[in-house]
XYZ file of C-alpha atoms in Angstrom:
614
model
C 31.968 -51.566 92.690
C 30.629 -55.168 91.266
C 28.136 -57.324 92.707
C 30.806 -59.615 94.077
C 33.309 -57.399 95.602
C 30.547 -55.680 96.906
C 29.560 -58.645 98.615
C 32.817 -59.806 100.023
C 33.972 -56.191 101.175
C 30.541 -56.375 103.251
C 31.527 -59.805 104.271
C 34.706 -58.890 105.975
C 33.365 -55.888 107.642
C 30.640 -57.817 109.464
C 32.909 -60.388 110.264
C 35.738 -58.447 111.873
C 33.125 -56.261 113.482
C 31.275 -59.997 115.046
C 34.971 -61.064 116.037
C 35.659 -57.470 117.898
C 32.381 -57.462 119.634
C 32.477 -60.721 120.976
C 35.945 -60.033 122.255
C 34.816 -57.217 124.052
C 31.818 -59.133 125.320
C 33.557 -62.359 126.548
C 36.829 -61.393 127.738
C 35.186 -58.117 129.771
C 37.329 -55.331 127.724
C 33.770 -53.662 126.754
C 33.443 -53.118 130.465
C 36.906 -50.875 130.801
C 34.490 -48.150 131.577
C 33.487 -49.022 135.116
C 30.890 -47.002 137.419
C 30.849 -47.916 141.652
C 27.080 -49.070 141.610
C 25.982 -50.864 144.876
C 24.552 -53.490 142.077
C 27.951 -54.685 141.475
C 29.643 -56.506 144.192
C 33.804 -57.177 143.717
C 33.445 -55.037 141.061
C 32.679 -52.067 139.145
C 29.152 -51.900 136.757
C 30.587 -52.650 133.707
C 29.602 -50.178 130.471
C 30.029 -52.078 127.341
C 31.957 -48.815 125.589
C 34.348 -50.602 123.002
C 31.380 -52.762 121.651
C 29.272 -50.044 120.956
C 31.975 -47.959 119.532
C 32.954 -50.985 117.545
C 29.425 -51.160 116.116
C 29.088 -47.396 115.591
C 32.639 -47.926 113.739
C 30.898 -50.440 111.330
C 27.691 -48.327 110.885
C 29.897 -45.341 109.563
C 32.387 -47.073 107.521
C 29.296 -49.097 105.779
C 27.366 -45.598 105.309
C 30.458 -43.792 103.572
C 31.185 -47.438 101.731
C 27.765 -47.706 100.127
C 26.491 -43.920 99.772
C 23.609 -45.202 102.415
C 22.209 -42.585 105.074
C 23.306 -43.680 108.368
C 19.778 -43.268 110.194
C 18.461 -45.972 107.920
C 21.225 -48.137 109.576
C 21.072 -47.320 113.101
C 18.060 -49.407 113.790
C 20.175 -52.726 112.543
C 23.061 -51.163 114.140
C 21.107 -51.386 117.740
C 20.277 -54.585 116.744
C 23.501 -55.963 115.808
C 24.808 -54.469 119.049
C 22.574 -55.377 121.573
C 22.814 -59.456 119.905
C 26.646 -59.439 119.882
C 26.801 -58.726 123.373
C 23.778 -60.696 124.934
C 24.501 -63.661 123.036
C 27.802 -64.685 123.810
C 27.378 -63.861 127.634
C 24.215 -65.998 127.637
C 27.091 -68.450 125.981
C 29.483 -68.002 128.376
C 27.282 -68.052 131.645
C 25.211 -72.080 129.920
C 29.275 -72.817 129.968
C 29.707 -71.352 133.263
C 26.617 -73.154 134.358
C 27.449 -76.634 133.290
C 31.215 -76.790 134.621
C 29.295 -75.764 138.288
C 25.877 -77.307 138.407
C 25.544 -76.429 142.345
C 25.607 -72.797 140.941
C 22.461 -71.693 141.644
C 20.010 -72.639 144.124
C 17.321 -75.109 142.787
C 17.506 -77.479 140.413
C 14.220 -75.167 138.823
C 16.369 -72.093 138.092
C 19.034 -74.715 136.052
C 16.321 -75.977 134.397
C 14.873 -72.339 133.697
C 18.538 -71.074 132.441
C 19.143 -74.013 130.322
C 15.834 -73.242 128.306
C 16.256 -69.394 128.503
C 19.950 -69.547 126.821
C 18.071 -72.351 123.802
C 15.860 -70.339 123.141
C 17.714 -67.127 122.792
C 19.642 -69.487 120.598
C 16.427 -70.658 118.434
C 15.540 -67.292 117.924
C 18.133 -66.751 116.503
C 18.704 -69.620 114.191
C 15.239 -68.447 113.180
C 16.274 -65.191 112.215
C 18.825 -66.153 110.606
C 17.488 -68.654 108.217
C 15.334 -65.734 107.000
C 17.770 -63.049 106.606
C 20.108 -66.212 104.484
C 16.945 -66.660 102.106
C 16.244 -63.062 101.531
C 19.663 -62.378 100.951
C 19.948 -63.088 97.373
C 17.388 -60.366 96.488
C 18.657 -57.913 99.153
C 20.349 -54.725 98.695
C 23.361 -53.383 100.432
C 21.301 -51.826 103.711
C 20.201 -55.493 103.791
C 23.399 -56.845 103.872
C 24.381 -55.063 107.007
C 22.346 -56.380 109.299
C 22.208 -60.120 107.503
C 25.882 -60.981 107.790
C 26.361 -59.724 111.604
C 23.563 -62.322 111.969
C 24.854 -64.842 109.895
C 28.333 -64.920 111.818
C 26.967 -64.038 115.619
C 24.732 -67.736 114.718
C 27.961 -69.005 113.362
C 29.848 -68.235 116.783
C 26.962 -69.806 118.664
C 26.550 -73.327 117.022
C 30.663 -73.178 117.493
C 30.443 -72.489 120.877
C 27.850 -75.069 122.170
C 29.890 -77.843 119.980
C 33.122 -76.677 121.645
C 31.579 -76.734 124.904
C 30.144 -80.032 123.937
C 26.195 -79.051 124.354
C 24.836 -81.640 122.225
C 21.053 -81.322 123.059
C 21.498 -77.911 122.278
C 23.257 -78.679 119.115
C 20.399 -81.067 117.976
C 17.730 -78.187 118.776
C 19.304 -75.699 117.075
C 19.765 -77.813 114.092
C 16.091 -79.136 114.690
C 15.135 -75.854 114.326
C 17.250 -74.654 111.626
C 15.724 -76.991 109.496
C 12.313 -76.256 110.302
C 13.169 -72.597 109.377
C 13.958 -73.513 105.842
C 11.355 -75.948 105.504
C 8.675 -72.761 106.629
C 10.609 -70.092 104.960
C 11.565 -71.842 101.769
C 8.267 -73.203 100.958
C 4.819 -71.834 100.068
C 3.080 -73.968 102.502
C 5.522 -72.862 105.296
C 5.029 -69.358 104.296
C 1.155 -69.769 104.450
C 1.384 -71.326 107.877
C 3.727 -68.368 109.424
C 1.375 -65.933 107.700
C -1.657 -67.264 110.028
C 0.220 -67.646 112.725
C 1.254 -63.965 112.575
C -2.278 -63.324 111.613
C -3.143 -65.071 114.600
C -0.750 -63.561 117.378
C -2.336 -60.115 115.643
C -5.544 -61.085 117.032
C -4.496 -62.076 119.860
C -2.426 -59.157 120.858
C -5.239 -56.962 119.578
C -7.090 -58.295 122.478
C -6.579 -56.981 125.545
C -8.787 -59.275 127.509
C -6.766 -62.588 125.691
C -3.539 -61.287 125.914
C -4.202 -59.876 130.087
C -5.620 -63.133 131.001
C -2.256 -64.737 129.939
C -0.469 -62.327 131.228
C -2.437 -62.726 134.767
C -2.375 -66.243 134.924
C 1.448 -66.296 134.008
C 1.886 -63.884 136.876
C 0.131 -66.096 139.527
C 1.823 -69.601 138.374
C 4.923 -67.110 138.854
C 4.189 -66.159 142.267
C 2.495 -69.082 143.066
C 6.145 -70.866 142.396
C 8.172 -68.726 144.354
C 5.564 -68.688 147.265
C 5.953 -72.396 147.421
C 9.848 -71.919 147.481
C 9.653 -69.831 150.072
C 7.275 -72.185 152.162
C 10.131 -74.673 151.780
C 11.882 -72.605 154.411
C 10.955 -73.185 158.111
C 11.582 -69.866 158.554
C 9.830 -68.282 155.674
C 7.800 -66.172 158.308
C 11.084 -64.037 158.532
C 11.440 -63.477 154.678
C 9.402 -59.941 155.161
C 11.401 -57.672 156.923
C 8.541 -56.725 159.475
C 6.540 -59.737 158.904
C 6.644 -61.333 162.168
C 5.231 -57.586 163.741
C 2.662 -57.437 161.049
C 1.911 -61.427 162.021
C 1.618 -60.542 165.793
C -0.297 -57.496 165.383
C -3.540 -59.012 163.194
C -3.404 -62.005 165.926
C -3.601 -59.877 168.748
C -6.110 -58.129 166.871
C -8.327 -61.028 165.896
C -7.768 -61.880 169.828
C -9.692 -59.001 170.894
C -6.694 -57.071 172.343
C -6.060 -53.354 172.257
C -3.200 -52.483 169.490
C -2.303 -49.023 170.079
C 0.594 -49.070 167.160
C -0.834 -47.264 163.886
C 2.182 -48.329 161.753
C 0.922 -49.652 157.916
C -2.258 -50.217 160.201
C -4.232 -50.535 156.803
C -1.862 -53.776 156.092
C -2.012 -55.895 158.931
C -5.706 -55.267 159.467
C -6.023 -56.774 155.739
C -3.979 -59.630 157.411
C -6.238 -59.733 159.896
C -9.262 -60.163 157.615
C -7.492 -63.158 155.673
C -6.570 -64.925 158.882
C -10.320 -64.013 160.068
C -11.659 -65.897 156.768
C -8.958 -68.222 155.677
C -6.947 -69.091 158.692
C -3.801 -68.218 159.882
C -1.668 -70.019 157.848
C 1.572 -68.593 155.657
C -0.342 -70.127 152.509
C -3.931 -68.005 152.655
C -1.649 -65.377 152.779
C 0.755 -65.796 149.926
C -1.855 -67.145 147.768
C -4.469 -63.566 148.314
C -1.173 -61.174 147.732
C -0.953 -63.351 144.933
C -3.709 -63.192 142.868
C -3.497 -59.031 144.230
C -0.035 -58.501 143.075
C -1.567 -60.295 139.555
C -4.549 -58.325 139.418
C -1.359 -55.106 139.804
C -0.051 -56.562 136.735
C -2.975 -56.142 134.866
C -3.690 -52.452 136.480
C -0.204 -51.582 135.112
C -1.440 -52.370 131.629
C -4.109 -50.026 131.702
C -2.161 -47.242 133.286
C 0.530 -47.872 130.247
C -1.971 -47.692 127.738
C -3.656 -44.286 129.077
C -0.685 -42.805 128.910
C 1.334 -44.396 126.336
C -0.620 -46.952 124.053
C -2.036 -50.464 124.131
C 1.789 -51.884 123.243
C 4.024 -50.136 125.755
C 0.984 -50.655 128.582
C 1.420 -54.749 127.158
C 5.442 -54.834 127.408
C 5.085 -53.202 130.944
C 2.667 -55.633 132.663
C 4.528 -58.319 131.203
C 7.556 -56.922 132.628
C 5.790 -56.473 135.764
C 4.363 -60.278 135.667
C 8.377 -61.109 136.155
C 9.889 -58.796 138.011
C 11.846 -60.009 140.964
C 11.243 -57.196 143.216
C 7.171 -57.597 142.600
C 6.873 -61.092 142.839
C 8.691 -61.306 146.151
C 6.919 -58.388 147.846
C 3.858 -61.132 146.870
C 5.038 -63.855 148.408
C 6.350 -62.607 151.366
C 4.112 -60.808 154.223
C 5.012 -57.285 154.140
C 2.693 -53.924 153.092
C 4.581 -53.696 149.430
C 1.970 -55.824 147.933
C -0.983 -53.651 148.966
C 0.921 -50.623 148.267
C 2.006 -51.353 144.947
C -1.917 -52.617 144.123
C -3.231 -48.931 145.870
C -0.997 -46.820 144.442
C -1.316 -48.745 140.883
C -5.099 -48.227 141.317
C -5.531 -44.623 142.097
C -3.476 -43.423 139.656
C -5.348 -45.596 136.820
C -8.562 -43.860 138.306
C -7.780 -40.684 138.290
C -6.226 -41.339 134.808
C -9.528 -42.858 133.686
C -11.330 -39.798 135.008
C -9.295 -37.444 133.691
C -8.263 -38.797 130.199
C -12.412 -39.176 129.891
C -12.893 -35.989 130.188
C -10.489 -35.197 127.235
C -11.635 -37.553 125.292
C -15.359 -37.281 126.075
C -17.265 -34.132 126.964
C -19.771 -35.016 129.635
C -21.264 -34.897 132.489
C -18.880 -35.591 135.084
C -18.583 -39.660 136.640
C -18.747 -38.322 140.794
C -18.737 -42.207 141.852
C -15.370 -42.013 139.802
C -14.112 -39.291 141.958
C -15.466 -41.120 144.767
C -13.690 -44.349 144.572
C -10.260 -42.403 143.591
C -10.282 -40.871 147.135
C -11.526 -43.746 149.079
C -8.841 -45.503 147.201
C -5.932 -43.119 147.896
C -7.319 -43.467 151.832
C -6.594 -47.063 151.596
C -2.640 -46.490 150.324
C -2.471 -43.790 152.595
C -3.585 -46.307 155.580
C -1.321 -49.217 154.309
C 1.944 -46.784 154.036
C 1.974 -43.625 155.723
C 4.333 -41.776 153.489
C 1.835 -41.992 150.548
C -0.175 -39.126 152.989
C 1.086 -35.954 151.231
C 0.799 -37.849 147.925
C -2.802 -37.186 148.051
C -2.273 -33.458 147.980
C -0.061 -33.914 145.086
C -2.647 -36.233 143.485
C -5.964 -33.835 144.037
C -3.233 -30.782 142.530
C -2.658 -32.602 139.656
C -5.938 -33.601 138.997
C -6.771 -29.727 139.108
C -4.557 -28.742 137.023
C -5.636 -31.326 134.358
C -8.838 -30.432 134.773
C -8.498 -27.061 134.475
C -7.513 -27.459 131.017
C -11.078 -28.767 129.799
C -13.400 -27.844 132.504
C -14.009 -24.650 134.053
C -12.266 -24.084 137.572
C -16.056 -24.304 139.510
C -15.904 -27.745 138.286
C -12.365 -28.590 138.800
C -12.939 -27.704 142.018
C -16.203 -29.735 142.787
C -14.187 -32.718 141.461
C -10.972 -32.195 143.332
C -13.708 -31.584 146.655
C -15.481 -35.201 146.216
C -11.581 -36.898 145.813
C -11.041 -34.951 149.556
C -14.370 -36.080 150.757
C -14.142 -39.388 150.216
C -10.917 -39.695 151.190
C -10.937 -38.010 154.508
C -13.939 -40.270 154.858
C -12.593 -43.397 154.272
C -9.319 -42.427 156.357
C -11.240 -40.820 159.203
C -11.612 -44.223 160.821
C -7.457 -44.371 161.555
C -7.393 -40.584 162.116
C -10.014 -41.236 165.329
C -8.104 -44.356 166.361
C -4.804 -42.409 166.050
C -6.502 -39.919 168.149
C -7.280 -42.415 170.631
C -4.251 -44.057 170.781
C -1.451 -41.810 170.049
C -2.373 -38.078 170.875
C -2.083 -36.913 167.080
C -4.556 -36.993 164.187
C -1.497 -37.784 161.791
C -1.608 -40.756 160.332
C 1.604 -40.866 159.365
C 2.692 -41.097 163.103
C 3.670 -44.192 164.938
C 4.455 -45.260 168.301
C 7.083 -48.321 167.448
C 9.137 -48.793 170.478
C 6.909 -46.648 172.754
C 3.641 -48.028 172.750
C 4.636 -50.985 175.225
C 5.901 -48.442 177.721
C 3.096 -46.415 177.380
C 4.981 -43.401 176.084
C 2.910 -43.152 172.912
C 0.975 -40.487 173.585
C 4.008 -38.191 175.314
C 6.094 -38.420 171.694
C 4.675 -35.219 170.003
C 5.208 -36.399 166.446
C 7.738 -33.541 165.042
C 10.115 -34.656 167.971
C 9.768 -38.487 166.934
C 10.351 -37.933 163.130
C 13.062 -35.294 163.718
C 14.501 -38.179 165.645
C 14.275 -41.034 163.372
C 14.937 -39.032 160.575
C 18.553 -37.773 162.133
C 18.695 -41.297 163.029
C 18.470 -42.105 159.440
C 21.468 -39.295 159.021
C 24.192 -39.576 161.267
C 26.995 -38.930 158.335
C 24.795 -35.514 158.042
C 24.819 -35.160 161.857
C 28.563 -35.445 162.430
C 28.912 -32.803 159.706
C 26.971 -30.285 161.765
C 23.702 -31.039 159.680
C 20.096 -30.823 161.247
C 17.544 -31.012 158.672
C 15.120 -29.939 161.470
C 16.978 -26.805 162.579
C 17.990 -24.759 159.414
C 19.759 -22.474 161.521
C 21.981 -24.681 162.602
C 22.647 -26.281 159.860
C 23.399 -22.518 157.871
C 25.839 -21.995 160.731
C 27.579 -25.270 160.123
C 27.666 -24.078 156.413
C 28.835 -21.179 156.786
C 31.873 -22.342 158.518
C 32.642 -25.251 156.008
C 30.521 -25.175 153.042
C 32.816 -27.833 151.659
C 32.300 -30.383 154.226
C 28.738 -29.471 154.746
C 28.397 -29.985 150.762
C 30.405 -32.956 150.349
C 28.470 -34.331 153.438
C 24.998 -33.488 151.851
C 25.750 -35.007 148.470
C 27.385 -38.062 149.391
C 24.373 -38.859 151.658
C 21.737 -38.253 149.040
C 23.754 -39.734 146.258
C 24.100 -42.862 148.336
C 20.643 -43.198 149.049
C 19.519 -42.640 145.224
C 21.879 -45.838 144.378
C 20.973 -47.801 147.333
C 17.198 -47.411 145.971
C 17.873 -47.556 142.000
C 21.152 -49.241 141.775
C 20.263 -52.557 143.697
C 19.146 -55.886 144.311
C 19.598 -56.173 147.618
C 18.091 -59.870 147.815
C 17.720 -62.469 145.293
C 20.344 -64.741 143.472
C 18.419 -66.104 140.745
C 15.614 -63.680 138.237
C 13.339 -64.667 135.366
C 15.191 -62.466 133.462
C 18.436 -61.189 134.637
C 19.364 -64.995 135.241
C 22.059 -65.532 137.815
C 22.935 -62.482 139.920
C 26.561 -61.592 139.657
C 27.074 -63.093 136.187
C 28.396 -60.804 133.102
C 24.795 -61.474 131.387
C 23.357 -60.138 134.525
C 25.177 -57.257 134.300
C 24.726 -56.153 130.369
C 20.878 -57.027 130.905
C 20.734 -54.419 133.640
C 22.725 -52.383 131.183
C 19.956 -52.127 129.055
C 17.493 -52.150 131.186
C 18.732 -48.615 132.277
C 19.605 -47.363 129.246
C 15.595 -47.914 127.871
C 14.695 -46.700 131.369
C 16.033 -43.253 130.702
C 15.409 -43.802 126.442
C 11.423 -43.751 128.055
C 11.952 -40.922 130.002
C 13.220 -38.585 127.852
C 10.435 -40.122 124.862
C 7.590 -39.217 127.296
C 8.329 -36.027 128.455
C 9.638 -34.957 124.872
C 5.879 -36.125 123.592
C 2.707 -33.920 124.053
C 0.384 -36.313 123.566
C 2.078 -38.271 127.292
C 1.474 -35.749 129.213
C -0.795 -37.789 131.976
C 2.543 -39.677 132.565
C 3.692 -36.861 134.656
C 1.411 -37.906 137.219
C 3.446 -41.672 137.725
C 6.957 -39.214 137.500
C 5.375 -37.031 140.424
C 5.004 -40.200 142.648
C 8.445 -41.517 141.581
C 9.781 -38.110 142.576
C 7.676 -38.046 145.608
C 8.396 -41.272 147.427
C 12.167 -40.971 146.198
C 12.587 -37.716 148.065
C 11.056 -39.103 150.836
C 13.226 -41.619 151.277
C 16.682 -39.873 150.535
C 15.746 -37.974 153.983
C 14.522 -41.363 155.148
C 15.763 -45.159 154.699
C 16.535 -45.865 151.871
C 17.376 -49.764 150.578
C 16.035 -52.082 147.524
C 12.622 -52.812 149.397
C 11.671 -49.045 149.324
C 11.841 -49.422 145.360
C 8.968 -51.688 145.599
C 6.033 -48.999 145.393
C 7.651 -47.665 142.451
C 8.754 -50.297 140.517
C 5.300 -50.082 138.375
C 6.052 -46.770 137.064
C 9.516 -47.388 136.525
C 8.672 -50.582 134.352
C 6.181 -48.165 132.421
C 9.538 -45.847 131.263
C 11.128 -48.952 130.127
C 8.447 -50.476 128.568
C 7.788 -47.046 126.584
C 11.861 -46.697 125.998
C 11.607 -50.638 124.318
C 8.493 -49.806 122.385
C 9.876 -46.021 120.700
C 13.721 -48.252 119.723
C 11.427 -50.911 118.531
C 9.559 -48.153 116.542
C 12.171 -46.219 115.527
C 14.228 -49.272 114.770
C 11.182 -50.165 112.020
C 11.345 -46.939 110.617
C 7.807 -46.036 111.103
C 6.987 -43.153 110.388
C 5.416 -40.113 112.494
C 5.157 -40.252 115.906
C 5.906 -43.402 118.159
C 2.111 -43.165 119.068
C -0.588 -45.323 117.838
């Protein structure tokens, strides 16, 4: 096969493969394959099948075309994919955007798309400019990936002049020239050498690189705390906020407040209205600078488990996350629990991780602050109560696999110490005020009556857990009596079955496969649009890519400790409530799998070899 046939054959594959992929993109046919998600109102979640089979199609014919081994390809392949479908819905939903300007809710979040969809675009025209000037010395595994690239930027710059975009239009020719100008000449070269050089450093840096990250996270919050303050009634954006508000006031007031619910949060309201006033703003602004200060946590958890990369692609992904940076701006416990729960699981990372890196003598105050820490998330959420036992097992059985068990024992001793000490205070005033030491226990809706202390607590949370369960409870279902429910079993295990699965399978999706609230995100864009939907696409798909990566890795194994809480307050909740806001807690250690699943495609899509470790 000459040069030039060999050229155009490679030509006309990559074009009709563009042309298919688009159609499926834009006119919804990759989304045949539907799945009932709560996420997708109207409609079904769309799976973008006939793309990706389209692209696979292309990365096999090209393969048996040009003798080349088809793993070398799949990393372009994922590339060429992901761009043919993201691209043209970004497209599609600027065009959407400008025929309807009212669509979304502030003239901020038009602004915000606008930019987001040019600079998708820039990138790009970048990219393509250099795969155009290496293409002359390329060989044929070059080739595939260059002219996908060549015609997706071809369909692009035809789109926005169709659509009549014409600032667009001028940027992307702005920077089109600017890319051959850098690219073409030495002094270009030079200057893209030092700034790679450059972002190296930078990125090498933890403290540079979580400093931006931080302060982009507060002007992030700080923004939507502001929008929110627009609202007269932004007191009622929490869904318990005015109770949390009229508990810390009545506190601060001197009166006696005999409800222990998230009793940890609204005394930390308390202390801010003590100090800063009792305004909305003090508020926001302290769970903002928290939830940033989370952000930067999350990094540190992600590179004790994973490496300095993934932990760097999760707290940015944290830094603009809907779900975190509304929990921040609204009053409501998520803030604090997300910081806690971030926190003790970085410590008793730190400790543990030391101890396998570093044989010494053990760091007690280490121990000390982990349990006075896991008292604090404990106080601020009740349900994180038996994650403490799961926490101090854990740590034991890490432990145990460096230290003797005398030790592991001391250690897991000081984490119970401390934290019954620092929870003891709530315990007595449970005591006091409710008749049971459990902290978990709350009197909501009888501590006005005075009935609080008459509600033994396995009658109130058998009844507000069957409350939670009525579909179970109409099929003969008492997850407090299993006798009862065995008998209802035995007479219809179908219905009883059907019954148990369709509740639990509900909840899962009402907690994973949601967004409950929210019509505009930094970067899902506008809620309902196609883009929105292939972007949470692949935001699953790397979820579960992570997953599997870290528990198919030895050298992750302290992840399993994040998994254990994910599994943890997951379960609780399927026998509980269940909604969006419940996903808040987690969302850290969810971020973490997706941040891992982005960094191991990015990896594996640069063929480096070894392991996806540093």
């Amino acid at each position: 096969m000459d040069k030039s046939r060999d050229t155009y054959i490679a030509a006309i594959l990559a074009a009709g493969t563009v042309a298919c992929a688009i159609a499926a993109s834009v006119t919804g046919i990759s989304g045949f394959i539907g799945i009932p998600l709560p996420i997708a109102i109207k409609r079904t979640f769309p799976i973008p099948a006939v793309l990706w089979v389209t692209v696979i199609a292309y990365m096999c014919v090209y393969s048996l075309l040009y003798k080349i081994n088809v793993r070398r390809l799949l990393g372009p392949a994922l590339f060429i994919g992901f761009s043919c479908h993201v691209v043209p819905l970004l497209l599609k939903f600027k065009h959407e955007l400008s025929a309807d300007p009212g669509m979304l809710s502030s003239v901020w979040y038009t602004a915000y798309s606008v930019l987001f969809v040019a600079g998708a675009m820039c990138v790009l025209t970048w990219y393509c400019v250099y795969r155009v000037i290496i293409l002359p010395s390329a060989g044929p595994d070059a080739r595939f990936l260059t002219y996908p690239v060549i015609f997706l930027w071809a369909y692009g710059v035809s789109a926005l002049a169709v659509n009549a975009h014409v600032a667009d239009l001028i940027v992307v020719t702005a920077v089109t020239a600017a890319a051959f100008g850098f690219h073409a000449t030495t002094f270009g070269r030079t200057l893209i050498a030092y700034a790679r050089g450059t972002g190296s450093v930078v990125l090498s840096r933890p403290v540079v690189a979580l400093a931006l990250v931080g302060i982009g996270a507060f002007a992030i919050r700080v923004f939507y705390l502001y929008r929110i303050m627009s609202d007269p009634n932004c007191m009622l954006t929490g869904s318990d906020a005015v109770r949390y508000d009229a508990m810390a006031r009545s506190f601060l007031a001197g009166e006696n407040i005999t409800d222990s619910y998230a009793s940890g949060y609204w005394m930390f309201l308390a202390v801010i209205y003590k100090v800063f006033g009792t305004g909305y703003f003090s508020v926001g602004i302290v769970q903002c600078i928290i939830s940033s200060v989370s952000c930067i946590l999350l990094y540190y958890v992600g590179a004790r488990i994973f490496n300095a990369r993934a932990g760097l692609i999760a707290a940015v992904l944290s830094a603009l996350n809907f779900l975190l940076v509304f929990s921040a701006s609204s009053i409501g416990y998520q803030v604090m629990d997300v910081f806690y729960c971030t926190a003790v699981v970085l410590l008793a990372l730190l400790y543990t991780d030391s101890l396998y890196r570093v044989q010494g003598p053990v760091p007690w105050l280490l121990l000390c602050v982990t349990g006075g820490v896991m008292a604090c998330a404990v106080a601020t959420r009740e349900t994180n109560f038996f994650f403490s036992i799961i926490l101090v097992v854990w740590m034991f059985l890490m432990l145990r696999q460096r230290v003797c068990v005398k030790s592991s024992l001391a250690a897991a001793a000081v984490v119970l110490i401390s934290y019954c000490l620092v929870l003891a205070p709530f315990i007595v005033r449970n005591i006091r005020h409710t008749g049971v030491w459990y902290p978990v226990f709350t009197t909501y809706g009888a501590s006005d009556s005075g009935q609080g202390r008459d509600k033994a607590f396995s009658h109130y949370y058998a009844e507000y857990v069957n409350l939670e369960n009525r579909d179970l409870e109409a099929a003969g279902v008492d997850l407090f009596d299993a006798r009862k429910t065995f008998a209802s079993f035995m007479r219809s295990p179908g219905a009883v079955s059907s019954a148990l699965m369709r509740n639990f399978t509900g909840k899962f999706a009402n907690m994973f496969f949601q967004q409950g609230y929210g019509s505009f995100d930094l970067l899902f864009l506008y809620r309902l649009s196609d883009y929105y939907y292939a972007a949470w696409f692949y935001a699953y798909v790397l979820g579960i890519v992570g997953l599997v990566a870290a528990f198919r890795s030895r050298h992750a194994v302290l992840h399993t400790l994040g998994f254990a809480f994910i599994a943890y307050r997951t379960a609780v909740h399927l026998f509980t409530e269940a909604w969006y806001r419940h996903r808040a807690s987690l969302e850290p250690f969810l971020l973490l799998y997706v941040a891992f699943g982005l960094y191991a495609v990015i990896a594996y899509s640069r063929r480096q070899e070894g392991r996806i470790y540093e």
